PDB file of C-alpha atoms in Angstrom:
ATOM      1  CA  MET A   1     120.238  74.125  54.635  1.00  0.00           C
ATOM      2  CA  LYS A   2     119.623  72.189  57.830  1.00  0.00           C
ATOM      3  CA  ARG A   3     121.644  69.047  58.384  1.00  0.00           C
ATOM      4  CA  ILE A   4     119.771  66.083  59.796  1.00  0.00           C
ATOM      5  CA  SER A   5     121.064  62.603  60.460  1.00  0.00           C
ATOM      6  CA  ARG A   6     120.596  59.880  57.867  1.00  0.00           C
ATOM      7  CA  ASN A   7     118.419  58.021  60.388  1.00  0.00           C
ATOM      8  CA  LYS A   8     116.114  61.036  60.632  1.00  0.00           C
ATOM      9  CA  GLN A   9     116.133  61.309  56.824  1.00  0.00           C
ATOM     10  CA  HIS A  10     114.857  57.730  56.546  1.00  0.00           C
ATOM     11  CA  ASN A  11     111.974  58.491  58.893  1.00  0.00           C
ATOM     12  CA  VAL A  12     111.118  61.776  57.194  1.00  0.00           C
ATOM     13  CA  ALA A  13     111.164  60.113  53.761  1.00  0.00           C
ATOM     14  CA  MET A  14     108.948  57.289  55.006  1.00  0.00           C
ATOM     15  CA  SER A  15     106.478  59.769  56.535  1.00  0.00           C
ATOM     16  CA  ILE A  16     106.301  61.764  53.276  1.00  0.00           C
ATOM     17  CA  ILE A  17     105.624  58.582  51.306  1.00  0.00           C
ATOM     18  CA  TYR A  18     102.960  57.632  53.875  1.00  0.00           C
ATOM     19  CA  GLN A  19     101.343  61.047  53.505  1.00  0.00           C
ATOM     20  CA  ILE A  20     101.287  60.728  49.712  1.00  0.00           C
ATOM     21  CA  LEU A  21      99.715  57.257  49.921  1.00  0.00           C
ATOM     22  CA  CYS A  22      96.974  58.655  52.174  1.00  0.00           C
ATOM     23  CA  LEU A  23      96.360  61.604  49.838  1.00  0.00           C
ATOM     24  CA  GLN A  24      96.157  59.236  46.872  1.00  0.00           C
ATOM     25  CA  ASP A  25      93.585  57.079  48.704  1.00  0.00           C
ATOM     26  CA  LEU A  26      91.503  60.172  49.375  1.00  0.00           C
ATOM     27  CA  LYS A  27      91.967  61.266  45.750  1.00  0.00           C
ATOM     28  CA  ILE A  28      93.414  64.591  46.892  1.00  0.00           C
ATOM     29  CA  ASP A  29      95.835  66.341  44.570  1.00  0.00           C
ATOM     30  CA  TYR A  30      99.277  67.114  45.946  1.00  0.00           C
ATOM     31  CA  ASP A  31     102.537  68.682  44.896  1.00  0.00           C
ATOM     32  CA  ILE A  32     105.380  66.323  45.781  1.00  0.00           C
ATOM     33  CA  LYS A  33     107.911  69.153  45.971  1.00  0.00           C
ATOM     34  CA  GLU A  34     105.689  71.093  48.381  1.00  0.00           C
ATOM     35  CA  LEU A  35     105.179  68.029  50.590  1.00  0.00           C
ATOM     36  CA  ILE A  36     108.923  67.381  50.764  1.00  0.00           C
ATOM     37  CA  ALA A  37     109.727  71.036  51.468  1.00  0.00           C
ATOM     38  CA  SER A  38     106.984  71.283  54.087  1.00  0.00           C
ATOM     39  CA  ALA A  39     108.115  68.126  55.901  1.00  0.00           C
ATOM     40  CA  LEU A  40     111.587  69.597  56.329  1.00  0.00           C
ATOM     41  CA  ASP A  41     110.521  73.228  56.672  1.00  0.00           C
ATOM     42  CA  GLU A  42     112.943  74.376  53.997  1.00  0.00           C
ATOM     43  CA  PRO A  43     112.837  75.154  50.282  1.00  0.00           C
ATOM     44  CA  PHE A  44     112.766  72.089  48.038  1.00  0.00           C
ATOM     45  CA  GLU A  45     116.047  73.149  46.428  1.00  0.00           C
ATOM     46  CA  ASP A  46     117.773  72.934  49.829  1.00  0.00           C
ATOM     47  CA  VAL A  47     116.479  69.457  50.732  1.00  0.00           C
ATOM     48  CA  ASP A  48     119.126  66.719  50.822  1.00  0.00           C
ATOM     49  CA  ILE A  49     119.327  64.800  47.552  1.00  0.00           C
ATOM     50  CA  TYR A  50     118.739  61.469  49.343  1.00  0.00           C
ATOM     51  CA  ILE A  51     115.219  62.443  50.399  1.00  0.00           C
ATOM     52  CA  LYS A  52     114.395  63.732  46.932  1.00  0.00           C
ATOM     53  CA  GLN A  53     115.704  60.544  45.310  1.00  0.00           C
ATOM     54  CA  VAL A  54     113.864  58.062  47.502  1.00  0.00           C
ATOM     55  CA  VAL A  55     110.547  59.892  47.727  1.00  0.00           C
ATOM     56  CA  VAL A  56     110.319  60.891  44.076  1.00  0.00           C
ATOM     57  CA  GLY A  57     111.638  57.475  43.014  1.00  0.00           C
ATOM     58  CA  ALA A  58     109.084  55.636  45.133  1.00  0.00           C
ATOM     59  CA  ILE A  59     106.159  57.658  43.832  1.00  0.00           C
ATOM     60  CA  ALA A  60     107.301  57.840  40.200  1.00  0.00           C
ATOM     61  CA  HIS A  61     107.765  54.053  40.102  1.00  0.00           C
ATOM     62  CA  GLN A  62     104.889  53.158  42.407  1.00  0.00           C
ATOM     63  CA  HIS A  63     103.197  50.758  39.993  1.00  0.00           C
ATOM     64  CA  ASP A  64     106.452  48.939  39.155  1.00  0.00           C
ATOM     65  CA  ILE A  65     107.321  48.616  42.831  1.00  0.00           C
ATOM     66  CA  ILE A  66     103.932  47.070  43.621  1.00  0.00           C
ATOM     67  CA  VAL A  67     104.414  44.658  40.707  1.00  0.00           C
ATOM     68  CA  ALA A  68     107.822  43.668  42.141  1.00  0.00           C
ATOM     69  CA  TYR A  69     106.332  42.881  45.579  1.00  0.00           C
ATOM     70  CA  THR A  70     103.136  41.165  44.381  1.00  0.00           C
ATOM     71  CA  PRO A  71     104.538  37.664  43.604  1.00  0.00           C
ATOM     72  CA  PHE A  72     105.820  37.394  47.172  1.00  0.00           C
ATOM     73  CA  LEU A  73     102.603  38.457  48.910  1.00  0.00           C
ATOM     74  CA  VAL A  74     101.115  35.040  49.529  1.00  0.00           C
ATOM     75  CA  LYS A  75      97.377  35.402  50.216  1.00  0.00           C
ATOM     76  CA  TRP A  76      97.749  39.208  50.362  1.00  0.00           C
ATOM     77  CA  LYS A  77      97.388  42.163  48.037  1.00  0.00           C
ATOM     78  CA  PHE A  78      99.745  45.101  48.400  1.00  0.00           C
ATOM     79  CA  GLU A  79      96.770  47.464  48.733  1.00  0.00           C
ATOM     80  CA  ARG A  80      95.576  45.567  51.830  1.00  0.00           C
ATOM     81  CA  LEU A  81      98.800  46.173  53.755  1.00  0.00           C
ATOM     82  CA  ALA A  82      98.742  49.001  56.275  1.00  0.00           C
ATOM     83  CA  LYS A  83      99.717  52.342  54.719  1.00  0.00           C
ATOM     84  CA  VAL A  84     102.730  52.640  57.036  1.00  0.00           C
ATOM     85  CA  GLU A  85     103.863  49.172  55.992  1.00  0.00           C
ATOM     86  CA  GLN A  86     103.448  50.136  52.340  1.00  0.00           C
ATOM     87  CA  ALA A  87     105.463  53.318  52.936  1.00  0.00           C
ATOM     88  CA  ILE A  88     108.292  51.337  54.547  1.00  0.00           C
ATOM     89  CA  LEU A  89     108.341  48.884  51.633  1.00  0.00           C
ATOM     90  CA  PHE A  90     108.249  51.677  49.038  1.00  0.00           C
ATOM     91  CA  LEU A  91     111.102  53.450  50.794  1.00  0.00           C
ATOM     92  CA  ALA A  92     113.240  50.311  51.034  1.00  0.00           C
ATOM     93  CA  TYR A  93     112.764  49.483  47.353  1.00  0.00           C
ATOM     94  CA  SER A  94     113.439  53.051  46.287  1.00  0.00           C
ATOM     95  CA  HIS A  95     116.470  53.312  48.562  1.00  0.00           C
ATOM     96  CA  TYR A  96     118.030  50.160  47.169  1.00  0.00           C
ATOM     97  CA  TYR A  97     117.250  50.640  43.497  1.00  0.00           C
ATOM     98  CA  PHE A  98     117.427  54.436  43.066  1.00  0.00           C
ATOM     99  CA  VAL A  99     120.327  55.438  45.345  1.00  0.00           C
ATOM    100  CA  LYS A 100     123.793  54.422  44.184  1.00  0.00           C
ATOM    101  CA  ASP A 101     126.107  52.047  46.081  1.00  0.00           C
ATOM    102  CA  VAL A 102     123.704  50.880  48.775  1.00  0.00           C
ATOM    103  CA  ASP A 103     124.182  47.586  50.589  1.00  0.00           C
ATOM    104  CA  LYS A 104     121.158  45.256  50.691  1.00  0.00           C
ATOM    105  CA  LYS A 105     121.687  44.436  54.370  1.00  0.00           C
ATOM    106  CA  VAL A 106     121.694  48.130  55.305  1.00  0.00           C
ATOM    107  CA  VAL A 107     118.439  48.787  53.444  1.00  0.00           C
ATOM    108  CA  ILE A 108     116.735  45.788  55.049  1.00  0.00           C
ATOM    109  CA  SER A 109     118.038  46.740  58.489  1.00  0.00           C
ATOM    110  CA  ILE A 110     116.617  50.254  58.141  1.00  0.00           C
ATOM    111  CA  ALA A 111     113.235  48.891  57.034  1.00  0.00           C
ATOM    112  CA  VAL A 112     113.142  46.333  59.851  1.00  0.00           C
ATOM    113  CA  ASN A 113     113.942  49.032  62.409  1.00  0.00           C
ATOM    114  CA  GLN A 114     111.187  51.237  61.014  1.00  0.00           C
ATOM    115  CA  ALA A 115     108.785  48.293  61.159  1.00  0.00           C
ATOM    116  CA  LYS A 116     109.717  47.726  64.811  1.00  0.00           C
ATOM    117  CA  ASP A 117     109.109  51.416  65.539  1.00  0.00           C
ATOM    118  CA  TYR A 118     105.905  51.961  63.567  1.00  0.00           C
ATOM    119  CA  LEU A 119     104.135  48.620  63.073  1.00  0.00           C
ATOM    120  CA  ASN A 120     102.673  45.893  65.265  1.00  0.00           C
ATOM    121  CA  LYS A 121     104.981  43.730  67.355  1.00  0.00           C
ATOM    122  CA  ASP A 122     105.947  41.002  64.859  1.00  0.00           C
ATOM    123  CA  ASP A 123     105.304  42.801  61.563  1.00  0.00           C
ATOM    124  CA  TYR A 124     109.031  43.426  61.177  1.00  0.00           C
ATOM    125  CA  LYS A 125     109.406  39.700  60.369  1.00  0.00           C
ATOM    126  CA  PHE A 126     107.163  40.088  57.332  1.00  0.00           C
ATOM    127  CA  VAL A 127     109.063  43.208  56.205  1.00  0.00           C
ATOM    128  CA  ASN A 128     112.364  41.364  56.569  1.00  0.00           C
ATOM    129  CA  ALA A 129     111.137  38.269  54.715  1.00  0.00           C
ATOM    130  CA  ILE A 130     109.642  40.101  51.766  1.00  0.00           C
ATOM    131  CA  LEU A 131     112.625  42.422  51.353  1.00  0.00           C
ATOM    132  CA  GLU A 132     114.987  39.409  51.332  1.00  0.00           C
ATOM    133  CA  LYS A 133     113.052  38.143  48.302  1.00  0.00           C
ATOM    134  CA  VAL A 134     112.520  41.429  46.440  1.00  0.00           C
ATOM    135  CA  ILE A 135     115.877  43.132  46.920  1.00  0.00           C
ATOM    136  CA  LYS A 136     118.446  41.219  44.894  1.00  0.00           C
TER     137      LYS A 136
END
């Protein structure tokens, strides 16, 4: 089993969720275990539990997560957000609600940093604002 930093795990998990969202849009079947294993180039059984929890949690509860965000998307629909933005929001929700003993500020900080790295210049402000409302 390869050891990667938690920071790298966040980015890998977000990229797997992004990939799944794209496959779903294209109506292409996928095997979540294969995608996770492939992203880390190791057998699924050897993948760190954190990545399994957040990715599987995000996808298994996708509808419920969208429902949780929807009331706070003024003049927007979740489906209209960029796929990377959706992936960041799915990951943050899954991280907070499906991983034990996680601090809200840490989850939001991770999501904001990902938004700064992967989204347009000021999109991190939206990510921060919506997560402040959804993560309680």
